[in-house]
Coordinates of C-alpha atoms and ligand atoms in Angstrom, one line a residue:
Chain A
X3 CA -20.7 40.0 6.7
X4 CA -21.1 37.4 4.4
X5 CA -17.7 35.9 5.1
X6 CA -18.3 35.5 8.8
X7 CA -21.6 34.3 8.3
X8 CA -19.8 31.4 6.1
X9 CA -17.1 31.2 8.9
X10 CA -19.5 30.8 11.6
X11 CA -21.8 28.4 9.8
X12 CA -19.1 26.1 8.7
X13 CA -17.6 26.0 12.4
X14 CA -20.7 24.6 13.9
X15 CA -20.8 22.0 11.2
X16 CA -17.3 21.0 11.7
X17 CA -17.6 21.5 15.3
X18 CA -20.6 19.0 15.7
X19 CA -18.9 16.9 13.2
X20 CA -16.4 16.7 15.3
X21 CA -18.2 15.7 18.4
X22 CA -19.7 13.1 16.6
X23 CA -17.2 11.6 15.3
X24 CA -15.4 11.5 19.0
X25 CA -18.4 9.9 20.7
X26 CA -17.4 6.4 20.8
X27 CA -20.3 5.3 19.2
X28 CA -19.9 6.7 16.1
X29 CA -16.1 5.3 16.2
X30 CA -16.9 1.5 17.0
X31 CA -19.7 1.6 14.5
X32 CA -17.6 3.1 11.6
X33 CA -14.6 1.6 12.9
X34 CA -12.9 5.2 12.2
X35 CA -10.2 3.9 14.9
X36 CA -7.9 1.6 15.7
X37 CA -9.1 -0.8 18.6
X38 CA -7.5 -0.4 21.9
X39 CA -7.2 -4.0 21.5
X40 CA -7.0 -6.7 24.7
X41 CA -3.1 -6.5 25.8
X42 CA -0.9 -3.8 27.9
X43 CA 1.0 -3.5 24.2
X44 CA -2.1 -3.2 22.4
X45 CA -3.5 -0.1 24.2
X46 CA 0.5 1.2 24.8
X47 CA 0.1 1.2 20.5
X48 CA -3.2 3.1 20.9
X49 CA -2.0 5.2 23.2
X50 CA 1.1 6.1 21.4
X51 CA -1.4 6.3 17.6
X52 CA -3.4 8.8 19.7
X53 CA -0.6 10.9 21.2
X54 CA 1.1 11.2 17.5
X55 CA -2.5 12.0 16.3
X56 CA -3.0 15.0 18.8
X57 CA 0.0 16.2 17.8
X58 CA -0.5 15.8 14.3
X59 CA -3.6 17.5 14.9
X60 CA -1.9 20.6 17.0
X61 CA 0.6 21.2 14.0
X62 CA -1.9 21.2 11.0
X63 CA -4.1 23.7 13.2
X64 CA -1.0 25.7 13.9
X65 CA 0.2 26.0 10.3
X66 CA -2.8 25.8 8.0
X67 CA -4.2 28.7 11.1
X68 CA -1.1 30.7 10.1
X69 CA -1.4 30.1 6.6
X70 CA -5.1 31.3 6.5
X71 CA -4.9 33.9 8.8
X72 CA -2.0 35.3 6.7
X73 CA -3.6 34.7 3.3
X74 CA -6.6 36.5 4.6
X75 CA -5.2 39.3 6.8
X76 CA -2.4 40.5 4.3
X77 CA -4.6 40.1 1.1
X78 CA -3.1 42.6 -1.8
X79 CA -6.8 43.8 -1.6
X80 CA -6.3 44.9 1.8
X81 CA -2.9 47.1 0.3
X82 CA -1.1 44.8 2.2
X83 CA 3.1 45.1 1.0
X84 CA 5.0 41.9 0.7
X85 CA 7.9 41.8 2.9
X86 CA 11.3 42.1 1.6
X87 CA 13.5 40.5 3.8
X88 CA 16.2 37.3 2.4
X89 CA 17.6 35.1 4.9
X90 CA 17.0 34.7 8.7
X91 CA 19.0 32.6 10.7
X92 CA 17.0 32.9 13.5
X93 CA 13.8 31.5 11.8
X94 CA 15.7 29.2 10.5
X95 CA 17.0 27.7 14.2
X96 CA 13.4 27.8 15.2
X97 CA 12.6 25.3 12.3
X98 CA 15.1 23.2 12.8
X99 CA 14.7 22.9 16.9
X100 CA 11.2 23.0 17.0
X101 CA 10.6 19.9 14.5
X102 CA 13.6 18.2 16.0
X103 CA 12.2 18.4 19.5
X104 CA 8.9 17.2 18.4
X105 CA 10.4 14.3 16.6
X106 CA 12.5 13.2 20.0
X107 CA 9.3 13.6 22.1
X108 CA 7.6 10.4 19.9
X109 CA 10.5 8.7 19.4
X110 CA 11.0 8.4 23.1
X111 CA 7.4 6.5 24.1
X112 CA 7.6 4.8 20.8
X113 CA 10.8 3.4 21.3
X114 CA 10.0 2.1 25.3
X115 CA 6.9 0.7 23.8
X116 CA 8.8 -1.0 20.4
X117 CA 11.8 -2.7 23.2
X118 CA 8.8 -4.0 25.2
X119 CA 6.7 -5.8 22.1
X120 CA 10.8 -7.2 21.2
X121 CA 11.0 -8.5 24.7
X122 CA 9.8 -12.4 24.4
X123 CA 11.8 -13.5 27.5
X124 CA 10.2 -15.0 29.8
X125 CA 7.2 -16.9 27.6
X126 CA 5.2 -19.3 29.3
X127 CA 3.8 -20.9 26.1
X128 CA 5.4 -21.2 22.4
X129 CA 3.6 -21.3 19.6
X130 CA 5.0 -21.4 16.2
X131 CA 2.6 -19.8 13.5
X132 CA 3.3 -21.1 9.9
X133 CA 1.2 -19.6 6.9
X134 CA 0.6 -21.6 4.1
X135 CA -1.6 -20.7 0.7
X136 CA -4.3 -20.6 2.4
X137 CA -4.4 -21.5 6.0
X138 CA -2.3 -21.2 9.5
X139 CA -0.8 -23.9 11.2
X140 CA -0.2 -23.4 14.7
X141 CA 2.6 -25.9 17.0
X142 CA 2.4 -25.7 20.6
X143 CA 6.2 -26.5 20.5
X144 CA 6.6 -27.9 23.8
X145 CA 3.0 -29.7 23.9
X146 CA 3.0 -31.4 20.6
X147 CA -0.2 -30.3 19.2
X148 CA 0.1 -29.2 16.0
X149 CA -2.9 -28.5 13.6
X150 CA -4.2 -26.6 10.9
X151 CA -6.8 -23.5 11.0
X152 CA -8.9 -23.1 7.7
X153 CA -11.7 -20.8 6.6
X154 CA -15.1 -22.3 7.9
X155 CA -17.0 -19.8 6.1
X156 CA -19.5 -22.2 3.5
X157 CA -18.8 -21.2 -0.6
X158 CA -22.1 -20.5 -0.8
X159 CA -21.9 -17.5 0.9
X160 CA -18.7 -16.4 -1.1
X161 CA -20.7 -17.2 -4.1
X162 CA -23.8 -14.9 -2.9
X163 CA -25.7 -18.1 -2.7
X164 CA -26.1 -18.3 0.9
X165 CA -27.2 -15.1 3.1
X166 CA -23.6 -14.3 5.2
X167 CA -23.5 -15.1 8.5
X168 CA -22.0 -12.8 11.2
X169 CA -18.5 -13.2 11.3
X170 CA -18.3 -13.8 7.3
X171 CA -14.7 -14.7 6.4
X172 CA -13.7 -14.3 9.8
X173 CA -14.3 -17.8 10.7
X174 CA -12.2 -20.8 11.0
X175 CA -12.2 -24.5 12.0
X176 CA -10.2 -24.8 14.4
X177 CA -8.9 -21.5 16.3
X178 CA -5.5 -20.5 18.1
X179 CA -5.6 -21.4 21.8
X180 CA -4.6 -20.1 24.0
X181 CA -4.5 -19.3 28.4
X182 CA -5.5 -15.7 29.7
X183 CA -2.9 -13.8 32.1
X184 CA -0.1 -16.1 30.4
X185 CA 3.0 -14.3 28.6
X186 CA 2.4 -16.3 24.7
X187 CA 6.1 -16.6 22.5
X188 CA 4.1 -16.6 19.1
X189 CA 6.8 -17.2 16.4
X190 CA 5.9 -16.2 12.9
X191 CA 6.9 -18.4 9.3
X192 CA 5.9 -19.7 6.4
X193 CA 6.3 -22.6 4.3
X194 CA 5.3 -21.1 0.4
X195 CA 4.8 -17.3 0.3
X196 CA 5.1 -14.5 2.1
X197 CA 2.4 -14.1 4.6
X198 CA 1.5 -12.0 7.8
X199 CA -0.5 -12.3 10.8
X200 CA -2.6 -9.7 12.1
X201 CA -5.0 -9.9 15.5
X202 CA -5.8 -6.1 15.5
X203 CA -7.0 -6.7 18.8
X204 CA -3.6 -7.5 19.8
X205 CA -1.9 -4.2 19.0
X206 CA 0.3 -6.0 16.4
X207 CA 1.0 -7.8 13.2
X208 CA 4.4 -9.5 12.1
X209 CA 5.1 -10.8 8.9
X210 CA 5.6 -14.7 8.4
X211 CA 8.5 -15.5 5.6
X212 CA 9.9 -19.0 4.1
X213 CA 13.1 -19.7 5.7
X214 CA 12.7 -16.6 8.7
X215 CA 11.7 -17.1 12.1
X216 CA 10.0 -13.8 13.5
X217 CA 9.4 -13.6 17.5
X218 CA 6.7 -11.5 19.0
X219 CA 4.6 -12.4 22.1
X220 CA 1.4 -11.9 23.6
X221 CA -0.5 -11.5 26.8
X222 CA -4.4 -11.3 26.8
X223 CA -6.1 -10.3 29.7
X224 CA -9.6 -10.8 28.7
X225 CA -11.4 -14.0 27.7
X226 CA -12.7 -14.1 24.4
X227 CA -12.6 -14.6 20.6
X228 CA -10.0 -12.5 18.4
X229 CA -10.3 -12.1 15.0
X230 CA -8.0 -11.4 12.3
X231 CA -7.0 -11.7 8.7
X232 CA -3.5 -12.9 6.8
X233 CA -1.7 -8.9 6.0
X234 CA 0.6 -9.5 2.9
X235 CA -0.8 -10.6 -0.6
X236 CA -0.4 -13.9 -1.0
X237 CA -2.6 -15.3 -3.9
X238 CA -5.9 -15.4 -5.0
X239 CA -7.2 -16.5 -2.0
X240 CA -5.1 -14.3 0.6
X241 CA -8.7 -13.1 2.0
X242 CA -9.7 -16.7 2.6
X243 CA -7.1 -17.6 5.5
X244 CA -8.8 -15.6 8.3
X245 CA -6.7 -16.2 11.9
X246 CA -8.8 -16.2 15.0
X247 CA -6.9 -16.6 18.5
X248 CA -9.7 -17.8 21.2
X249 CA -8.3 -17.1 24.6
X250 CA -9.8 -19.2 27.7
X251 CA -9.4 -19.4 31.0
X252 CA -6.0 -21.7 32.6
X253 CA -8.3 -24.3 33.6
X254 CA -10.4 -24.4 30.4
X255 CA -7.0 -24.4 28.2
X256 CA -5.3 -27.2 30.6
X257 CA -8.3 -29.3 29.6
X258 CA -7.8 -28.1 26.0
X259 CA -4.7 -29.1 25.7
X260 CA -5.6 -32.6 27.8
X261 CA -8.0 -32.9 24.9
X262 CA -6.2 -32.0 22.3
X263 CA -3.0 -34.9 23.1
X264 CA -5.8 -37.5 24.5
X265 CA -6.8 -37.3 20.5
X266 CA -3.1 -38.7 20.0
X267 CA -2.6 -36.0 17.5
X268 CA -1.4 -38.1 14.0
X269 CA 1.6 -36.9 11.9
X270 CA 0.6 -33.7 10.7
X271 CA -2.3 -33.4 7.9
X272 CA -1.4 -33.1 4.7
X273 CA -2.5 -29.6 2.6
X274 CA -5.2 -30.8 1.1
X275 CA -6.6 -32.3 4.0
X276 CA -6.0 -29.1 6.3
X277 CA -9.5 -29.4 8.5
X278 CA -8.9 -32.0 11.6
X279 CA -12.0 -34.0 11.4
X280 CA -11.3 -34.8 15.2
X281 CA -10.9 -31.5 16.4
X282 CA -13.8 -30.2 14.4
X283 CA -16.2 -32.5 16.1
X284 CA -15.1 -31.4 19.4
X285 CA -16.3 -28.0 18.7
X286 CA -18.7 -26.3 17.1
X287 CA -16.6 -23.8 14.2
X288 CA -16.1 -20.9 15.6
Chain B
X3 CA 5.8 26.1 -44.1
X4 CA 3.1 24.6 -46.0
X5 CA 5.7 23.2 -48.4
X6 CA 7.6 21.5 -45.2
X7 CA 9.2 17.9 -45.7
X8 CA 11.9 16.2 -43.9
X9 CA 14.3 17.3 -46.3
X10 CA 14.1 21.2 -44.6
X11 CA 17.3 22.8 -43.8
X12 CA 18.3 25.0 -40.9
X13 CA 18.1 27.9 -43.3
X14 CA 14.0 27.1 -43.7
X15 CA 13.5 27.4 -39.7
X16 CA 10.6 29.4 -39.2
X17 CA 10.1 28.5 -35.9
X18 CA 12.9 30.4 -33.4
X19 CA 12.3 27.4 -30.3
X20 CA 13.6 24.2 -32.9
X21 CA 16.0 23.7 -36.0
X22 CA 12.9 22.1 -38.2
X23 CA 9.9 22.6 -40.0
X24 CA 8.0 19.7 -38.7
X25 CA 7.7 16.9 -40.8
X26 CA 4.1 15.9 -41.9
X27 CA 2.1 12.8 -41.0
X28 CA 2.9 9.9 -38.9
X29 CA 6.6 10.5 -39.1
X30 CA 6.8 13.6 -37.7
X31 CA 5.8 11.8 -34.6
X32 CA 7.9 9.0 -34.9
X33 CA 11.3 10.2 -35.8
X34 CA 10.9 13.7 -34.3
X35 CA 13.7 15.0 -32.0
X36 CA 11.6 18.0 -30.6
X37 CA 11.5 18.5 -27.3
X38 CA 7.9 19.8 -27.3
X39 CA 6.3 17.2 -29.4
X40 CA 8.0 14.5 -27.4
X41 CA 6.4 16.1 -24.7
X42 CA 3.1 16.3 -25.5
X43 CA 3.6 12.4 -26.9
X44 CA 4.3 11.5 -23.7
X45 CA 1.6 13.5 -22.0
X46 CA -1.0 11.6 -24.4
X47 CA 0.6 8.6 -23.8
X48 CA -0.5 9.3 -19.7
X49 CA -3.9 10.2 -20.5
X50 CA -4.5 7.0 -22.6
X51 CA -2.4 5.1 -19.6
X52 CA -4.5 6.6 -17.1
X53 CA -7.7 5.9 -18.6
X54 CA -6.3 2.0 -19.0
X55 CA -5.7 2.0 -15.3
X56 CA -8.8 3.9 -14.2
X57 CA -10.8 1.6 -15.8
X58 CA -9.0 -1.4 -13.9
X59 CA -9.8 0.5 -10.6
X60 CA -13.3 0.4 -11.8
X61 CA -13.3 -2.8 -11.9
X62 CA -12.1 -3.5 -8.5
X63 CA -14.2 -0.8 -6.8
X64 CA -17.0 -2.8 -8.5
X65 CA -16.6 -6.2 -6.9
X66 CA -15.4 -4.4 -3.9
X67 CA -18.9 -2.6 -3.8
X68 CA -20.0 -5.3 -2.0
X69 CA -19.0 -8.6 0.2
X70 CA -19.1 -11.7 -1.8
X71 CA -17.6 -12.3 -5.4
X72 CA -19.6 -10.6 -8.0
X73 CA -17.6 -9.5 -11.0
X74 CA -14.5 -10.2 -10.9
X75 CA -12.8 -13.9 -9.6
X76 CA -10.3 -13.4 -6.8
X77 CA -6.8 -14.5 -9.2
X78 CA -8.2 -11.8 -11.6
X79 CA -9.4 -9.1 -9.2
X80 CA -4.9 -9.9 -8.0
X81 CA -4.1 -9.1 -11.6
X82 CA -6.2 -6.0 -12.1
X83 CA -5.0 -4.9 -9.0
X84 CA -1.0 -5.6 -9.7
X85 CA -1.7 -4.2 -13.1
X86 CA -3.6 -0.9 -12.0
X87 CA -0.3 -0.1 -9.9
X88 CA 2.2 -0.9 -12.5
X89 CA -0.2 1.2 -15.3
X90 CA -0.6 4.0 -13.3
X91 CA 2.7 4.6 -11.6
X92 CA 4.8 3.9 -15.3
X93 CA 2.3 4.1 -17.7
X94 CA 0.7 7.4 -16.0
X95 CA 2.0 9.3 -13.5
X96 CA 6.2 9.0 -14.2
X97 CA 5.2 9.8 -18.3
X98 CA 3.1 13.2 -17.0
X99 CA 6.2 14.5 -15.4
X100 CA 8.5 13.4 -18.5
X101 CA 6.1 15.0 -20.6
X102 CA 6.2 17.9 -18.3
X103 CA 9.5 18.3 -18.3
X104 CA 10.0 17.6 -21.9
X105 CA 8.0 21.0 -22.6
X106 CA 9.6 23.0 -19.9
X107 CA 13.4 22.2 -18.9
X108 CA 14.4 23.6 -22.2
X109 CA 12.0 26.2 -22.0
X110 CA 13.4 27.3 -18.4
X111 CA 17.2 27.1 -18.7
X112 CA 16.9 28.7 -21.6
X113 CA 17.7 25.8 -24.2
X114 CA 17.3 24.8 -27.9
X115 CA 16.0 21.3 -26.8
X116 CA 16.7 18.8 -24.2
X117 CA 20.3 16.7 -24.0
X118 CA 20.7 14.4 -26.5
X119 CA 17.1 14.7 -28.6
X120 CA 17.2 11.4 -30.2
X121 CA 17.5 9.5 -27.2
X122 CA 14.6 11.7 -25.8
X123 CA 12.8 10.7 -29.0
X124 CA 13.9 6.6 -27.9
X125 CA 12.9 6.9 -24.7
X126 CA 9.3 7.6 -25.6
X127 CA 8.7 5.3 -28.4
X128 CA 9.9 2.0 -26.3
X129 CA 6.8 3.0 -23.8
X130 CA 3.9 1.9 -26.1
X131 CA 5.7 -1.6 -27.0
X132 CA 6.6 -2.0 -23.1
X133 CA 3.0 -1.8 -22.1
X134 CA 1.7 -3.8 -25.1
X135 CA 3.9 -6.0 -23.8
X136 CA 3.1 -5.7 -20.8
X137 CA -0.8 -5.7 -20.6
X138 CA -0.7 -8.3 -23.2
X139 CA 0.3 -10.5 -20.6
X140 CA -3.5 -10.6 -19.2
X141 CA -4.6 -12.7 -21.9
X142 CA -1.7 -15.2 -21.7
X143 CA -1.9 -18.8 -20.4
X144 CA -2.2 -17.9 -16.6
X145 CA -3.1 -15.0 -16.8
X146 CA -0.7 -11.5 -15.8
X147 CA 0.9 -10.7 -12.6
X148 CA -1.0 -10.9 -9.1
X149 CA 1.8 -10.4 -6.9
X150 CA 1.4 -6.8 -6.2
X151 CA 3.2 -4.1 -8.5
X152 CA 6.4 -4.9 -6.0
X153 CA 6.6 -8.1 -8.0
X154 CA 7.7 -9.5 -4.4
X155 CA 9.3 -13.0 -4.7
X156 CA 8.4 -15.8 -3.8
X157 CA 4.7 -15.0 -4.4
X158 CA 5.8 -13.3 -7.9
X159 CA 8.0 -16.7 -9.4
X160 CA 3.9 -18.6 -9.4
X161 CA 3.0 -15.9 -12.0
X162 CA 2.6 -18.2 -15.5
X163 CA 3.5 -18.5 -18.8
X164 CA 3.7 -14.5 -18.7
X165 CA 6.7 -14.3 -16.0
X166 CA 9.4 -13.6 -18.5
X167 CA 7.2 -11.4 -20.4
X168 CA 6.3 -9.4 -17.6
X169 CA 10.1 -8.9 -16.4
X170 CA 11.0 -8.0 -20.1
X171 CA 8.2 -5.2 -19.8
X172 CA 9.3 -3.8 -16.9
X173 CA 13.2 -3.8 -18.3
X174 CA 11.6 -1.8 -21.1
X175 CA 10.0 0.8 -19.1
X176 CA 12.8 0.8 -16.8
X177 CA 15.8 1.6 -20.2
X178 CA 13.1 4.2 -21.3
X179 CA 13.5 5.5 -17.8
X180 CA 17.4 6.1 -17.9
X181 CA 17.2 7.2 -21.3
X182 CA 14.8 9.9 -19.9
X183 CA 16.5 10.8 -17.4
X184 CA 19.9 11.1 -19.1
X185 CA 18.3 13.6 -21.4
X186 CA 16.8 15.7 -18.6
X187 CA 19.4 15.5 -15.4
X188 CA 20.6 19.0 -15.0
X189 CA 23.5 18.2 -15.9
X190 CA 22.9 16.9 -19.6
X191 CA 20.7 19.7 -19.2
X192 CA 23.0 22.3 -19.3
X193 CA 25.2 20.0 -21.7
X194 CA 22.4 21.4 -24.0
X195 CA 22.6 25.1 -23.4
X196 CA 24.5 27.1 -26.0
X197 CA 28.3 27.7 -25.5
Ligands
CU307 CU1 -1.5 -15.2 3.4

């Protein structure tokens, strides 16, 4: 009695805890998920997380249901007799098939959707991303723009001294560019440490390393600001070098970019002077 | 046993697990070759390590509590973090299962003690000079490791003055390691059994 009592009360908890934590609400609030992000690779990856997760989720129910069922059905209180068998080569072929088919059916989507994030060809746009302790530098290759991205975020709100604005450490001077509906070659370095960068909303994150060029490539669909953060520790201020990627419109980028050369862009700044004073007056700091 | 010194010979043994009457005082920790006291050596050793690290977690869940920097600067809050990892996974977790299996391999074959006892009895007492050493290095000119506990290059070669130190330390722990595990691979292991 008491037992099923228990059983009974603690399903409906987990039940509605359950439901709750599926309504999407609940997820975007808590950010208990990964986004589906902005690309036809970013939702593939959520996809695929999803599909490995429901499967996860079928094999824990299958085996810790066995396990409790068993532990509770064949109790010793119950006068329930172990079984005294040794080897079984037929169990043992069901364990071995049964994971190994498992294992083939996620390798299979995963792999299709790995080859496609590998495939760069075709790129209308290059941009080569190089980390530095603490900011990004982003070079159109072909368009000879080249600047640096910094934190915008003011100390003071680092330093508790200032109330923190809304997108608190995930703010830079100058953001990533670039044109919606237009396959992106983003090429990945760095010039000091190890560094990586991750848009989360772009299904991916690729390490950048001295003397290594890494390829990955991009294609938003949707206009808007992406945020993200530098992935590998890389000093004391590796939370300080936030990326954000703002994707516009062709026409809006074209006159971007018209800007952007018009400006005569100098030799590149030096470290300490990361911040383009020209660019930043263009824009408010995103 | 009351009248127990170093000096005891085999025929003295009261004790059917080792070939001694332990020693009293300090030395009976440092020079013993007994399996079980090495063990629970060790296994103190984790506890003391573990409360080191835990405390260095506490620390980091405290400026992590909330955003903004409150406790801790951010090159510090890298070195508590680097060290938490390298105090917990050497200094804690990989001593508990020495010590574990100091008290129990002999115990379960069905041995007088493990392989070669004075090397057991080395392996243990480089660990507290490895991680003096080794947390010393917070205090030195630069400050310890914030690298990560994977002591990654390039980002590792910009730790300061207490680089070398650090590398030293982990050499240490790392020949107290093979030392370890040359007395308690089943093989040596069996090297120990009676003919
Ligand atoms: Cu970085």
């Amino acid at each position: 009695m008491g037992i099923s009592r228990f059983a009974k009360c603690s399903g409906t908890i987990l039940a509605s805890a359950f439901v709750w934590a599926w309504s999407t609400g609940a997820q975007a609030e808590l950010g208990l998920n990964m986004p589906r992000g902005v690309t036809s690779v970013s939702r593939e990856v959520y996809d695929l997380h999803m599909l490995i997760f429901w499967i996860c989720v079928a094999i824990g129910v299958v085996v810790f249901g066995v396990m409790f069922w068993s532990i509770f059905h064949h109790r010793k209180s119950l006068g329930v007799v172990p079984a005294q068998f040794h080897e079984s080569t037929f169990v043992e072929i069901v364990w071995t098939v049964i994971p190994m088919l498992i294992l083939i059916g996620m390798a299979v989507p995963a792999t299709k959707t790995l080859v496609k994030m590998y495939d760069a060809r075709d790129a209308e746009l290059t941009v080569k991303v190089t980390g530095y302790q603490w900011r990004w530098q982003y070079d159109y290759l072909d368009q000879e723009i080249k600047f640096f991205s910094v934190l915008s975020t003011p100390s003071a709100q680092i330093r508790n001294v200032a109330t923190k604005g809304e997108h608190y450490l995930l703010e830079v001077d100058n953001p990533l560019v670039v044109p919606v509906g237009k396959k992106v070659r983003i090429l990945t370095t760095a010039a000091d440490v190890i560094h990586s960068w991750w848009v989360p909303e772009l299904g991916w994150k690729k390490d950048a390393i001295p003397g290594f060029i890494n390829e990955s490539w991009t294609l938003i669909e949707q206009p808007g600001i992406y945020r993200g953060q530098c992935a590998e520790l890389c000093g004391k201020d590796h939370g300080y070098m936030p990326i954000v990627v703002k994707a516009v419109p062709e026409a809006e980028f074209k006159e971007w970019l018209a800007q952007m050369k018009s400006k005569n862009q100098p030799t590149p700044q030096t470290v300490t002077n990361g911040s383009n004073p020209q660019i930043a007056a263009g824009g408010k700091t995103l | 046993m009351s009248t127990a010194s170093p000096a005891n010979d085999h025929a003295h043994d009261h004790d059917h697990d080792h070939d001694h009457g332990p020693p009293r005082g300090l030395t009976r920790w440092i020079f013993t070759t007994n399996h079980k006291d090495i063990g629970t050596l060790y296994l103190l050793f984790s506890l003391l390590m573990f409360f080191v690290g835990g405390t260095m977690a506490l620390f980091i869940r405290a400026e992590l509590f909330q955003p903004g920097l409150q406790v801790v600067n951010p090159q510090l809050f890298n070195e508590l973090t680097t060290m938490h990892a390298l105090v917990m996974i050497f200094g804690a977790v990989m001593p508990a299962f020495v010590g574990l299996a100091n008290w129990l391999i002999p115990m379960m074959i069905g041995g007088p003690d493990m392989a070669l006892p004075r090397m057991n009895n080395w392996s243990f007492w480089i660990m507290p000079f490895a991680f003096t050493l080794l947390l010393s290095t917070l205090f030195m000119p630069g400050g310890g490791p914030a690298g990560g506990w994977t002591l990654y290059p390039p980002l590792v070669l910009q730790t300061g003055q207490a680089f070398p130190f650090v590398i030293l330390a982990i050499h240490m722990m790392g020949a107290s390691s093979i030392m370890e595990r040359s007395t308690s691979s089943p093989r040596s292991s069996i090297c120990a059994l009676p003919a």
